[in-house]
mmCIF file with all atom_site columns, C-alpha atoms in Angstrom:
data_model
loop_
_atom_site.group_PDB
_atom_site.id
_atom_site.type_symbol
_atom_site.label_atom_id
_atom_site.label_alt_id
_atom_site.label_comp_id
_atom_site.label_asym_id
_atom_site.label_entity_id
_atom_site.label_seq_id
_atom_site.pdbx_PDB_ins_code
_atom_site.Cartn_x
_atom_site.Cartn_y
_atom_site.Cartn_z
_atom_site.occupancy
_atom_site.B_iso_or_equiv
_atom_site.pdbx_formal_charge
_atom_site.auth_seq_id
_atom_site.auth_comp_id
_atom_site.auth_asym_id
_atom_site.auth_atom_id
_atom_site.pdbx_PDB_model_num
ATOM 1   C CA . ASP L 1 1   ? 78.482  -28.882 63.593 1.00 68.00 ? 1   ASP L CA 1
ATOM 2   C CA . THR L 1 2   ? 79.430  -25.187 63.586 1.00 73.00 ? 2   THR L CA 1
ATOM 3   C CA . ALA L 1 3   ? 80.421  -23.849 67.016 1.00 94.00 ? 3   ALA L CA 1
ATOM 4   C CA . VAL L 1 4   ? 79.733  -20.142 66.400 1.00 97.00 ? 4   VAL L CA 1
ATOM 5   C CA . SER L 1 5   ? 77.441  -19.397 63.505 1.00 97.00 ? 5   SER L CA 1
ATOM 6   C CA . GLN L 1 6   ? 76.459  -16.024 62.080 1.00 97.00 ? 6   GLN L CA 1
ATOM 7   C CA . THR L 1 7   ? 73.788  -15.079 59.585 1.00 97.00 ? 7   THR L CA 1
ATOM 8   C CA . PRO L 1 8   ? 73.783  -13.656 57.060 1.00 97.00 ? 8   PRO L CA 1
ATOM 9   C CA . LYS L 1 9   ? 77.294  -14.182 55.693 1.00 97.00 ? 9   LYS L CA 1
ATOM 10  C CA . TYR L 1 10  ? 76.886  -11.323 53.222 1.00 97.00 ? 10  TYR L CA 1
ATOM 11  C CA . LEU L 1 11  ? 74.686  -8.254  53.474 1.00 97.00 ? 11  LEU L CA 1
ATOM 12  C CA . VAL L 1 12  ? 74.436  -5.498  50.863 1.00 97.00 ? 12  VAL L CA 1
ATOM 13  C CA . THR L 1 13  ? 72.168  -2.581  51.655 1.00 97.00 ? 13  THR L CA 1
ATOM 14  C CA . GLN L 1 14  ? 71.560  1.107   51.060 1.00 97.00 ? 14  GLN L CA 1
ATOM 15  C CA . MET L 1 15  ? 72.534  3.975   53.314 1.00 97.00 ? 15  MET L CA 1
ATOM 16  C CA . GLY L 1 16  ? 69.857  4.801   55.861 1.00 97.00 ? 16  GLY L CA 1
ATOM 17  C CA . ASN L 1 17  ? 68.494  1.266   56.104 1.00 97.00 ? 17  ASN L CA 1
ATOM 18  C CA . ASP L 1 18  ? 68.304  -0.826  59.284 1.00 97.00 ? 18  ASP L CA 1
ATOM 19  C CA . LYS L 1 19  ? 69.786  -4.322  59.374 1.00 97.00 ? 19  LYS L CA 1
ATOM 20  C CA . SER L 1 20  ? 70.452  -7.132  61.830 1.00 98.00 ? 20  SER L CA 1
ATOM 21  C CA . ILE L 1 21  ? 73.096  -9.819  62.115 1.00 98.00 ? 21  ILE L CA 1
ATOM 22  C CA . LYS L 1 22  ? 72.390  -12.904 64.187 1.00 98.00 ? 22  LYS L CA 1
ATOM 23  C CA . CYS L 1 23  ? 74.852  -15.050 66.116 1.00 98.00 ? 23  CYS L CA 1
ATOM 24  C CA . GLU L 1 24  ? 74.442  -18.364 67.872 1.00 97.00 ? 24  GLU L CA 1
ATOM 25  C CA . GLN L 1 25  ? 76.954  -20.531 69.727 1.00 97.00 ? 25  GLN L CA 1
ATOM 26  C CA . ASN L 1 26  ? 76.504  -24.179 70.696 1.00 96.00 ? 26  ASN L CA 1
ATOM 27  C CA . LEU L 1 27  ? 79.587  -24.400 72.915 1.00 96.00 ? 27  LEU L CA 1
ATOM 28  C CA . GLY L 1 28  ? 77.743  -23.738 76.161 1.00 94.00 ? 28  GLY L CA 1
ATOM 29  C CA . HIS L 1 29  ? 79.803  -20.577 76.710 1.00 94.00 ? 29  HIS L CA 1
ATOM 30  C CA . ASP L 1 30  ? 78.665  -17.797 79.001 1.00 93.00 ? 30  ASP L CA 1
ATOM 31  C CA . THR L 1 31  ? 80.303  -14.852 77.200 1.00 94.00 ? 31  THR L CA 1
ATOM 32  C CA . MET L 1 32  ? 79.755  -13.557 73.675 1.00 95.00 ? 32  MET L CA 1
ATOM 33  C CA . TYR L 1 33  ? 81.296  -10.684 71.737 1.00 95.00 ? 33  TYR L CA 1
ATOM 34  C CA . TRP L 1 34  ? 80.921  -8.585  68.613 1.00 96.00 ? 34  TRP L CA 1
ATOM 35  C CA . TYR L 1 35  ? 84.042  -7.426  66.794 1.00 96.00 ? 35  TYR L CA 1
ATOM 36  C CA . LYS L 1 36  ? 84.346  -5.161  63.744 1.00 96.00 ? 36  LYS L CA 1
ATOM 37  C CA . GLN L 1 37  ? 87.091  -5.754  61.172 1.00 97.00 ? 37  GLN L CA 1
ATOM 38  C CA . ASP L 1 38  ? 87.622  -2.874  58.768 1.00 94.00 ? 38  ASP L CA 1
ATOM 39  C CA . SER L 1 39  ? 89.232  -2.832  55.329 1.00 92.00 ? 39  SER L CA 1
ATOM 40  C CA . LYS L 1 40  ? 92.713  -2.591  56.890 1.00 92.00 ? 40  LYS L CA 1
ATOM 41  C CA . LYS L 1 41  ? 92.026  -5.816  58.815 1.00 93.00 ? 41  LYS L CA 1
ATOM 42  C CA . PHE L 1 42  ? 92.008  -4.028  62.179 1.00 95.00 ? 42  PHE L CA 1
ATOM 43  C CA . LEU L 1 43  ? 89.926  -6.029  64.647 1.00 94.00 ? 43  LEU L CA 1
ATOM 44  C CA . LYS L 1 44  ? 88.127  -3.930  67.259 1.00 93.00 ? 44  LYS L CA 1
ATOM 45  C CA . ILE L 1 45  ? 85.862  -5.108  70.041 1.00 92.00 ? 45  ILE L CA 1
ATOM 46  C CA . MET L 1 46  ? 82.431  -3.514  70.070 1.00 94.00 ? 46  MET L CA 1
ATOM 47  C CA . PHE L 1 47  ? 80.394  -5.303  72.735 1.00 92.00 ? 47  PHE L CA 1
ATOM 48  C CA . SER L 1 48  ? 80.567  -8.186  75.143 1.00 92.00 ? 48  SER L CA 1
ATOM 49  C CA . TYR L 1 49  ? 77.774  -9.952  77.000 1.00 92.00 ? 49  TYR L CA 1
ATOM 50  C CA . ASN L 1 50  ? 78.099  -12.376 79.888 1.00 91.00 ? 50  ASN L CA 1
ATOM 51  C CA . ASN L 1 51  ? 75.020  -14.429 80.658 1.00 88.00 ? 51  ASN L CA 1
ATOM 52  C CA . LYS L 1 52  ? 72.847  -11.917 78.797 1.00 84.00 ? 52  LYS L CA 1
ATOM 53  C CA . GLU L 1 53  ? 74.343  -8.972  80.675 1.00 89.00 ? 53  GLU L CA 1
ATOM 54  C CA . LEU L 1 54  ? 76.306  -6.243  78.867 1.00 89.00 ? 54  LEU L CA 1
ATOM 55  C CA . ILE L 1 55  ? 79.857  -6.068  80.227 1.00 86.00 ? 55  ILE L CA 1
ATOM 56  C CA . ILE L 1 56  ? 81.823  -4.297  77.488 1.00 79.00 ? 56  ILE L CA 1
ATOM 57  C CA . ASN L 1 57  ? 80.481  -1.408  75.489 1.00 81.00 ? 57  ASN L CA 1
ATOM 58  C CA . GLU L 1 58  ? 83.252  0.277   73.564 1.00 82.00 ? 58  GLU L CA 1
ATOM 59  C CA . THR L 1 59  ? 82.918  3.659   71.915 1.00 80.00 ? 59  THR L CA 1
ATOM 60  C CA . VAL L 1 60  ? 80.382  2.621   69.320 1.00 89.00 ? 60  VAL L CA 1
ATOM 61  C CA . PRO L 1 61  ? 77.649  4.864   67.831 1.00 91.00 ? 61  PRO L CA 1
ATOM 62  C CA . ASN L 1 62  ? 74.329  4.241   69.519 1.00 91.00 ? 62  ASN L CA 1
ATOM 63  C CA . ARG L 1 63  ? 72.964  3.259   66.113 1.00 96.00 ? 63  ARG L CA 1
ATOM 64  C CA . PHE L 1 64  ? 74.446  -0.132  67.028 1.00 95.00 ? 64  PHE L CA 1
ATOM 65  C CA . SER L 1 65  ? 72.369  -2.073  69.521 1.00 94.00 ? 65  SER L CA 1
ATOM 66  C CA . PRO L 1 66  ? 73.245  -5.588  70.668 1.00 94.00 ? 66  PRO L CA 1
ATOM 67  C CA . LYS L 1 67  ? 70.605  -7.899  72.053 1.00 94.00 ? 67  LYS L CA 1
ATOM 68  C CA . SER L 1 68  ? 71.097  -11.158 73.895 1.00 93.00 ? 68  SER L CA 1
ATOM 69  C CA . PRO L 1 69  ? 67.835  -13.112 74.283 1.00 92.00 ? 69  PRO L CA 1
ATOM 70  C CA . ASP L 1 70  ? 69.718  -15.950 75.996 1.00 93.00 ? 70  ASP L CA 1
ATOM 71  C CA . LYS L 1 71  ? 73.341  -16.803 76.616 1.00 91.00 ? 71  LYS L CA 1
ATOM 72  C CA . ALA L 1 72  ? 73.622  -18.784 73.379 1.00 95.00 ? 72  ALA L CA 1
ATOM 73  C CA . HIS L 1 73  ? 72.549  -15.883 71.155 1.00 96.00 ? 73  HIS L CA 1
ATOM 74  C CA . LEU L 1 74  ? 73.874  -12.376 70.589 1.00 96.00 ? 74  LEU L CA 1
ATOM 75  C CA . ASN L 1 75  ? 72.358  -10.318 67.804 1.00 96.00 ? 75  ASN L CA 1
ATOM 76  C CA . LEU L 1 76  ? 73.515  -6.986  66.426 1.00 97.00 ? 76  LEU L CA 1
ATOM 77  C CA . HIS L 1 77  ? 71.059  -4.451  65.099 1.00 97.00 ? 77  HIS L CA 1
ATOM 78  C CA . ILE L 1 78  ? 72.261  -1.423  63.185 1.00 97.00 ? 78  ILE L CA 1
ATOM 79  C CA . ASN L 1 79  ? 70.032  1.572   62.506 1.00 97.00 ? 79  ASN L CA 1
ATOM 80  C CA . SER L 1 80  ? 70.435  4.250   59.833 1.00 97.00 ? 80  SER L CA 1
ATOM 81  C CA . LEU L 1 81  ? 73.368  2.542   58.141 1.00 97.00 ? 81  LEU L CA 1
ATOM 82  C CA . GLU L 1 82  ? 76.255  4.728   56.954 1.00 97.00 ? 82  GLU L CA 1
ATOM 83  C CA . LEU L 1 83  ? 78.997  4.088   54.392 1.00 96.00 ? 83  LEU L CA 1
ATOM 84  C CA . GLY L 1 84  ? 81.557  3.793   57.210 1.00 95.00 ? 84  GLY L CA 1
ATOM 85  C CA . ASP L 1 85  ? 79.668  0.848   58.669 1.00 96.00 ? 85  ASP L CA 1
ATOM 86  C CA . SER L 1 86  ? 80.881  -1.304  55.784 1.00 97.00 ? 86  SER L CA 1
ATOM 87  C CA . ALA L 1 87  ? 83.086  -3.960  57.365 1.00 97.00 ? 87  ALA L CA 1
ATOM 88  C CA . VAL L 1 88  ? 83.187  -7.591  58.387 1.00 98.00 ? 88  VAL L CA 1
ATOM 89  C CA . TYR L 1 89  ? 81.478  -8.195  61.721 1.00 98.00 ? 89  TYR L CA 1
ATOM 90  C CA . PHE L 1 90  ? 82.620  -11.155 63.773 1.00 98.00 ? 90  PHE L CA 1
ATOM 91  C CA . CYS L 1 91  ? 80.776  -12.800 66.592 1.00 97.00 ? 91  CYS L CA 1
ATOM 92  C CA . ALA L 1 92  ? 82.847  -14.691 69.168 1.00 96.00 ? 92  ALA L CA 1
ATOM 93  C CA . SER L 1 93  ? 82.321  -16.566 72.403 1.00 95.00 ? 93  SER L CA 1
ATOM 94  C CA . SER L 1 94  ? 84.401  -17.655 75.372 1.00 94.00 ? 94  SER L CA 1
ATOM 95  C CA . GLN L 1 95  ? 83.797  -19.917 78.328 1.00 91.00 ? 95  GLN L CA 1
ATOM 96  C CA . GLY L 1 96  ? 83.518  -17.025 80.753 1.00 84.00 ? 96  GLY L CA 1
ATOM 97  C CA . ILE L 1 97  ? 84.538  -13.440 81.238 1.00 80.00 ? 97  ILE L CA 1
ATOM 98  C CA . TYR L 1 98  ? 88.193  -13.091 80.240 1.00 71.00 ? 98  TYR L CA 1
ATOM 99  C CA . THR L 1 99  ? 88.819  -16.805 80.733 1.00 74.00 ? 99  THR L CA 1
ATOM 100 C CA . GLY L 1 100 ? 90.850  -17.367 77.627 1.00 85.00 ? 100 GLY L CA 1
ATOM 101 C CA . GLU L 1 101 ? 90.332  -18.476 74.055 1.00 91.00 ? 101 GLU L CA 1
ATOM 102 C CA . LEU L 1 102 ? 87.832  -16.670 71.888 1.00 94.00 ? 102 LEU L CA 1
ATOM 103 C CA . PHE L 1 103 ? 85.963  -18.802 69.364 1.00 96.00 ? 103 PHE L CA 1
ATOM 104 C CA . PHE L 1 104 ? 85.047  -16.749 66.304 1.00 97.00 ? 104 PHE L CA 1
ATOM 105 C CA . GLY L 1 105 ? 82.327  -17.172 63.734 1.00 97.00 ? 105 GLY L CA 1
ATOM 106 C CA . GLU L 1 106 ? 83.045  -16.953 60.011 1.00 96.00 ? 106 GLU L CA 1
ATOM 107 C CA . GLY L 1 107 ? 82.064  -13.296 59.844 1.00 97.00 ? 107 GLY L CA 1
ATOM 108 C CA . SER L 1 108 ? 79.292  -11.273 58.218 1.00 98.00 ? 108 SER L CA 1
ATOM 109 C CA . ARG L 1 109 ? 80.412  -8.929  55.456 1.00 98.00 ? 109 ARG L CA 1
ATOM 110 C CA . LEU L 1 110 ? 78.276  -5.787  55.449 1.00 98.00 ? 110 LEU L CA 1
ATOM 111 C CA . THR L 1 111 ? 78.443  -3.490  52.430 1.00 98.00 ? 111 THR L CA 1
ATOM 112 C CA . VAL L 1 112 ? 76.611  -0.174  52.586 1.00 97.00 ? 112 VAL L CA 1
ATOM 113 C CA . LEU L 1 113 ? 76.033  1.527   49.230 1.00 96.00 ? 113 LEU L CA 1
ATOM 114 C CA . GLY N 2 1   ? 92.399  1.455   78.063 1.00 71.00 ? 1   GLY N CA 1
ATOM 115 C CA . GLU N 2 2   ? 94.895  -1.136  76.896 1.00 79.00 ? 2   GLU N CA 1
ATOM 116 C CA . ASN N 2 3   ? 97.042  -0.362  73.873 1.00 88.00 ? 3   ASN N CA 1
ATOM 117 C CA . VAL N 2 4   ? 98.526  -3.260  71.912 1.00 94.00 ? 4   VAL N CA 1
ATOM 118 C CA . GLU N 2 5   ? 101.140 -2.521  69.238 1.00 96.00 ? 5   GLU N CA 1
ATOM 119 C CA . GLN N 2 6   ? 102.110 -5.197  66.739 1.00 98.00 ? 6   GLN N CA 1
ATOM 120 C CA . HIS N 2 7   ? 105.065 -5.247  64.340 1.00 97.00 ? 7   HIS N CA 1
ATOM 121 C CA . PRO N 2 8   ? 105.695 -5.719  61.521 1.00 98.00 ? 8   PRO N CA 1
ATOM 122 C CA . SER N 2 9   ? 102.449 -5.091  59.630 1.00 97.00 ? 9   SER N CA 1
ATOM 123 C CA . THR N 2 10  ? 103.675 -7.247  56.740 1.00 98.00 ? 10  THR N CA 1
ATOM 124 C CA . LEU N 2 11  ? 106.296 -9.982  56.664 1.00 98.00 ? 11  LEU N CA 1
ATOM 125 C CA . SER N 2 12  ? 107.508 -11.977 53.700 1.00 98.00 ? 12  SER N CA 1
ATOM 126 C CA . VAL N 2 13  ? 109.783 -14.977 54.168 1.00 98.00 ? 13  VAL N CA 1
ATOM 127 C CA . GLN N 2 14  ? 111.091 -17.836 52.076 1.00 98.00 ? 14  GLN N CA 1
ATOM 128 C CA . GLU N 2 15  ? 109.721 -21.300 52.782 1.00 98.00 ? 15  GLU N CA 1
ATOM 129 C CA . GLY N 2 16  ? 111.782 -22.946 55.494 1.00 97.00 ? 16  GLY N CA 1
ATOM 130 C CA . ASP N 2 17  ? 112.866 -19.660 57.077 1.00 98.00 ? 17  ASP N CA 1
ATOM 131 C CA . SER N 2 18  ? 111.740 -18.454 60.498 1.00 98.00 ? 18  SER N CA 1
ATOM 132 C CA . ALA N 2 19  ? 109.241 -15.654 61.122 1.00 98.00 ? 19  ALA N CA 1
ATOM 133 C CA . VAL N 2 20  ? 108.994 -13.480 64.219 1.00 98.00 ? 20  VAL N CA 1
ATOM 134 C CA . ILE N 2 21  ? 106.141 -11.124 65.089 1.00 98.00 ? 21  ILE N CA 1
ATOM 135 C CA . LYS N 2 22  ? 106.344 -8.834  68.110 1.00 98.00 ? 22  LYS N CA 1
ATOM 136 C CA . CYS N 2 23  ? 103.741 -7.161  70.283 1.00 97.00 ? 23  CYS N CA 1
ATOM 137 C CA . THR N 2 24  ? 103.925 -4.680  73.117 1.00 97.00 ? 24  THR N CA 1
ATOM 138 C CA . TYR N 2 25  ? 101.154 -3.842  75.559 1.00 95.00 ? 25  TYR N CA 1
ATOM 139 C CA . SER N 2 26  ? 100.564 -1.023  77.998 1.00 92.00 ? 26  SER N CA 1
ATOM 140 C CA . ASP N 2 27  ? 98.459  -2.455  80.838 1.00 89.00 ? 27  ASP N CA 1
ATOM 141 C CA . SER N 2 28  ? 100.671 -4.147  83.398 1.00 87.00 ? 28  SER N CA 1
ATOM 142 C CA . ALA N 2 29  ? 97.566  -5.948  84.715 1.00 86.00 ? 29  ALA N CA 1
ATOM 143 C CA . SER N 2 30  ? 97.316  -7.949  81.457 1.00 88.00 ? 30  SER N CA 1
ATOM 144 C CA . ASN N 2 31  ? 97.909  -11.616 82.191 1.00 88.00 ? 31  ASN N CA 1
ATOM 145 C CA . TYR N 2 32  ? 96.743  -13.514 79.116 1.00 91.00 ? 32  TYR N CA 1
ATOM 146 C CA . PHE N 2 33  ? 98.418  -13.241 75.708 1.00 93.00 ? 33  PHE N CA 1
ATOM 147 C CA . PRO N 2 34  ? 96.944  -15.238 72.840 1.00 95.00 ? 34  PRO N CA 1
ATOM 148 C CA . TRP N 2 35  ? 97.925  -15.363 69.183 1.00 97.00 ? 35  TRP N CA 1
ATOM 149 C CA . TYR N 2 36  ? 95.340  -15.877 66.475 1.00 97.00 ? 36  TYR N CA 1
ATOM 150 C CA . LYS N 2 37  ? 95.687  -16.866 62.823 1.00 98.00 ? 37  LYS N CA 1
ATOM 151 C CA . GLN N 2 38  ? 93.148  -15.593 60.322 1.00 98.00 ? 38  GLN N CA 1
ATOM 152 C CA . GLU N 2 39  ? 92.971  -17.261 56.939 1.00 97.00 ? 39  GLU N CA 1
ATOM 153 C CA . LEU N 2 40  ? 91.264  -15.574 54.003 1.00 95.00 ? 40  LEU N CA 1
ATOM 154 C CA . GLY N 2 41  ? 87.506  -15.433 54.400 1.00 93.00 ? 41  GLY N CA 1
ATOM 155 C CA . LYS N 2 42  ? 87.524  -16.986 57.874 1.00 95.00 ? 42  LYS N CA 1
ATOM 156 C CA . GLY N 2 43  ? 87.379  -15.897 61.460 1.00 97.00 ? 43  GLY N CA 1
ATOM 157 C CA . PRO N 2 44  ? 90.530  -15.729 63.615 1.00 97.00 ? 44  PRO N CA 1
ATOM 158 C CA . GLN N 2 45  ? 91.540  -18.993 65.261 1.00 97.00 ? 45  GLN N CA 1
ATOM 159 C CA . LEU N 2 46  ? 93.730  -19.419 68.317 1.00 96.00 ? 46  LEU N CA 1
ATOM 160 C CA . ILE N 2 47  ? 97.090  -20.986 67.557 1.00 97.00 ? 47  ILE N CA 1
ATOM 161 C CA . ILE N 2 48  ? 98.939  -20.538 70.845 1.00 97.00 ? 48  ILE N CA 1
ATOM 162 C CA . ASP N 2 49  ? 98.586  -18.583 74.065 1.00 94.00 ? 49  ASP N CA 1
ATOM 163 C CA . ILE N 2 50  ? 100.618 -17.825 77.162 1.00 93.00 ? 50  ILE N CA 1
ATOM 164 C CA . ARG N 2 51  ? 99.782  -16.667 80.656 1.00 89.00 ? 51  ARG N CA 1
ATOM 165 C CA . SER N 2 52  ? 101.829 -14.249 82.690 1.00 81.00 ? 52  SER N CA 1
ATOM 166 C CA . ASN N 2 53  ? 103.333 -16.871 84.992 1.00 82.00 ? 53  ASN N CA 1
ATOM 167 C CA . VAL N 2 54  ? 105.181 -18.493 82.084 1.00 81.00 ? 54  VAL N CA 1
ATOM 168 C CA . GLY N 2 55  ? 108.052 -17.063 80.018 1.00 90.00 ? 55  GLY N CA 1
ATOM 169 C CA . GLU N 2 56  ? 107.884 -19.342 76.986 1.00 94.00 ? 56  GLU N CA 1
ATOM 170 C CA . LYS N 2 57  ? 105.589 -21.908 75.430 1.00 94.00 ? 57  LYS N CA 1
ATOM 171 C CA . LYS N 2 58  ? 106.116 -24.145 72.408 1.00 96.00 ? 58  LYS N CA 1
ATOM 172 C CA . ASP N 2 59  ? 103.812 -26.156 70.205 1.00 95.00 ? 59  ASP N CA 1
ATOM 173 C CA . GLN N 2 60  ? 105.647 -27.919 67.385 1.00 96.00 ? 60  GLN N CA 1
ATOM 174 C CA . ARG N 2 61  ? 106.856 -25.171 64.990 1.00 97.00 ? 61  ARG N CA 1
ATOM 175 C CA . ILE N 2 62  ? 105.228 -22.352 66.933 1.00 98.00 ? 62  ILE N CA 1
ATOM 176 C CA . ALA N 2 63  ? 106.500 -20.692 70.098 1.00 98.00 ? 63  ALA N CA 1
ATOM 177 C CA . VAL N 2 64  ? 105.544 -17.646 72.121 1.00 97.00 ? 64  VAL N CA 1
ATOM 178 C CA . THR N 2 65  ? 107.843 -15.759 74.487 1.00 97.00 ? 65  THR N CA 1
ATOM 179 C CA . LEU N 2 66  ? 106.757 -13.246 77.108 1.00 95.00 ? 66  LEU N CA 1
ATOM 180 C CA . ASN N 2 67  ? 108.754 -10.527 78.854 1.00 94.00 ? 67  ASN N CA 1
ATOM 181 C CA . LYS N 2 68  ? 106.450 -9.058  81.497 1.00 91.00 ? 68  LYS N CA 1
ATOM 182 C CA . THR N 2 69  ? 109.008 -6.541  82.694 1.00 92.00 ? 69  THR N CA 1
ATOM 183 C CA . ALA N 2 70  ? 109.359 -5.037  79.233 1.00 93.00 ? 70  ALA N CA 1
ATOM 184 C CA . LYS N 2 71  ? 105.686 -5.673  78.432 1.00 94.00 ? 71  LYS N CA 1
ATOM 185 C CA . HIS N 2 72  ? 106.281 -7.437  75.185 1.00 94.00 ? 72  HIS N CA 1
ATOM 186 C CA . PHE N 2 73  ? 105.642 -10.866 73.742 1.00 96.00 ? 73  PHE N CA 1
ATOM 187 C CA . SER N 2 74  ? 106.573 -12.499 70.459 1.00 98.00 ? 74  SER N CA 1
ATOM 188 C CA . LEU N 2 75  ? 105.389 -15.245 68.138 1.00 98.00 ? 75  LEU N CA 1
ATOM 189 C CA . HIS N 2 76  ? 108.056 -17.409 66.549 1.00 98.00 ? 76  HIS N CA 1
ATOM 190 C CA . ILE N 2 77  ? 107.299 -19.708 63.615 1.00 98.00 ? 77  ILE N CA 1
ATOM 191 C CA . THR N 2 78  ? 110.116 -21.995 62.500 1.00 98.00 ? 78  THR N CA 1
ATOM 192 C CA . GLU N 2 79  ? 110.425 -23.935 59.229 1.00 98.00 ? 79  GLU N CA 1
ATOM 193 C CA . THR N 2 80  ? 107.688 -21.863 57.643 1.00 98.00 ? 80  THR N CA 1
ATOM 194 C CA . GLN N 2 81  ? 105.430 -23.442 55.027 1.00 97.00 ? 81  GLN N CA 1
ATOM 195 C CA . PRO N 2 82  ? 103.174 -21.833 52.403 1.00 97.00 ? 82  PRO N CA 1
ATOM 196 C CA . GLU N 2 83  ? 100.120 -22.783 54.488 1.00 97.00 ? 83  GLU N CA 1
ATOM 197 C CA . ASP N 2 84  ? 101.425 -20.523 57.253 1.00 98.00 ? 84  ASP N CA 1
ATOM 198 C CA . SER N 2 85  ? 100.533 -17.560 55.015 1.00 98.00 ? 85  SER N CA 1
ATOM 199 C CA . ALA N 2 86  ? 97.761  -15.672 56.814 1.00 98.00 ? 86  ALA N CA 1
ATOM 200 C CA . VAL N 2 87  ? 97.097  -12.647 59.018 1.00 98.00 ? 87  VAL N CA 1
ATOM 201 C CA . TYR N 2 88  ? 98.316  -13.092 62.591 1.00 98.00 ? 88  TYR N CA 1
ATOM 202 C CA . PHE N 2 89  ? 96.960  -11.150 65.551 1.00 98.00 ? 89  PHE N CA 1
ATOM 203 C CA . CYS N 2 90  ? 98.265  -10.825 69.061 1.00 97.00 ? 90  CYS N CA 1
ATOM 204 C CA . ALA N 2 91  ? 95.941  -9.864  71.892 1.00 95.00 ? 91  ALA N CA 1
ATOM 205 C CA . ALA N 2 92  ? 96.263  -8.635  75.464 1.00 91.00 ? 92  ALA N CA 1
ATOM 206 C CA . SER N 2 93  ? 94.091  -6.999  78.113 1.00 74.00 ? 93  SER N CA 1
ATOM 207 C CA . LEU N 2 94  ? 92.514  -10.274 79.159 1.00 74.00 ? 94  LEU N CA 1
ATOM 208 C CA . GLY N 2 95  ? 92.651  -11.435 75.553 1.00 77.00 ? 95  GLY N CA 1
ATOM 209 C CA . THR N 2 96  ? 90.076  -9.064  74.094 1.00 83.00 ? 96  THR N CA 1
ATOM 210 C CA . THR N 2 97  ? 92.184  -6.175  72.730 1.00 90.00 ? 97  THR N CA 1
ATOM 211 C CA . PHE N 2 98  ? 93.902  -7.085  69.492 1.00 94.00 ? 98  PHE N CA 1
ATOM 212 C CA . GLY N 2 99  ? 97.007  -5.763  67.763 1.00 96.00 ? 99  GLY N CA 1
ATOM 213 C CA . ASP N 2 100 ? 96.653  -4.420  64.231 1.00 96.00 ? 100 ASP N CA 1
ATOM 214 C CA . GLY N 2 101 ? 97.694  -7.706  62.627 1.00 97.00 ? 101 GLY N CA 1
ATOM 215 C CA . THR N 2 102 ? 100.646 -8.982  60.593 1.00 98.00 ? 102 THR N CA 1
ATOM 216 C CA . THR N 2 103 ? 100.186 -10.312 57.088 1.00 98.00 ? 103 THR N CA 1
ATOM 217 C CA . LEU N 2 104 ? 102.658 -13.160 56.713 1.00 98.00 ? 104 LEU N CA 1
ATOM 218 C CA . THR N 2 105 ? 103.503 -14.414 53.236 1.00 98.00 ? 105 THR N CA 1
ATOM 219 C CA . VAL N 2 106 ? 105.598 -17.550 52.860 1.00 98.00 ? 106 VAL N CA 1
ATOM 220 C CA . LYS N 2 107 ? 107.058 -17.863 49.378 1.00 97.00 ? 107 LYS N CA 1
ATOM 221 C CA . PRO N 2 108 ? 107.573 -21.401 48.069 1.00 93.00 ? 108 PRO N CA 1
#
């Protein structure tokens, strides 16, 4: 039973389109995150939610909008996709804010053509 | 914000040798230092972590050392095996800011 699951695993789309990536965790954790991993493997935090409340919002274009309908779900919506948005996006969760281990999903590879 | 520097970016060792990866951090308030292993096509997975009240921690072939005064911590892998080949990340700043990663290749 997958702890942190993301869908879709692969996403290929055209520039200018809008797309969403969904994330769900069944670990009972309070905190969820979105990370972006670029082609050089650099892993950068984008957002963090604790109990549906935004707590980390790094310097990310406002074309990216996270939404947390409940503490088990954190979705990422991206408007007006650009070539530079191509990356692997990882969802993660932890028991609480800054309490330790992050549990990552398998990643969603977004390719913008 | 926190700055985490990780070296080297690539490391190639012979099977059975030891591998050492080093990280430095800037925020003296950081108190949690995890190491993650990322295999191809997968998400990072925690392999070992250390908190600021401890100087060293071991788990079988893996160890982490922390020098809070110098603000650096290191991952040590002994008796490396081909399955240790992966990208390794350190993290600081409450465990959410990652270094740039080290690609470790263990040659059989």
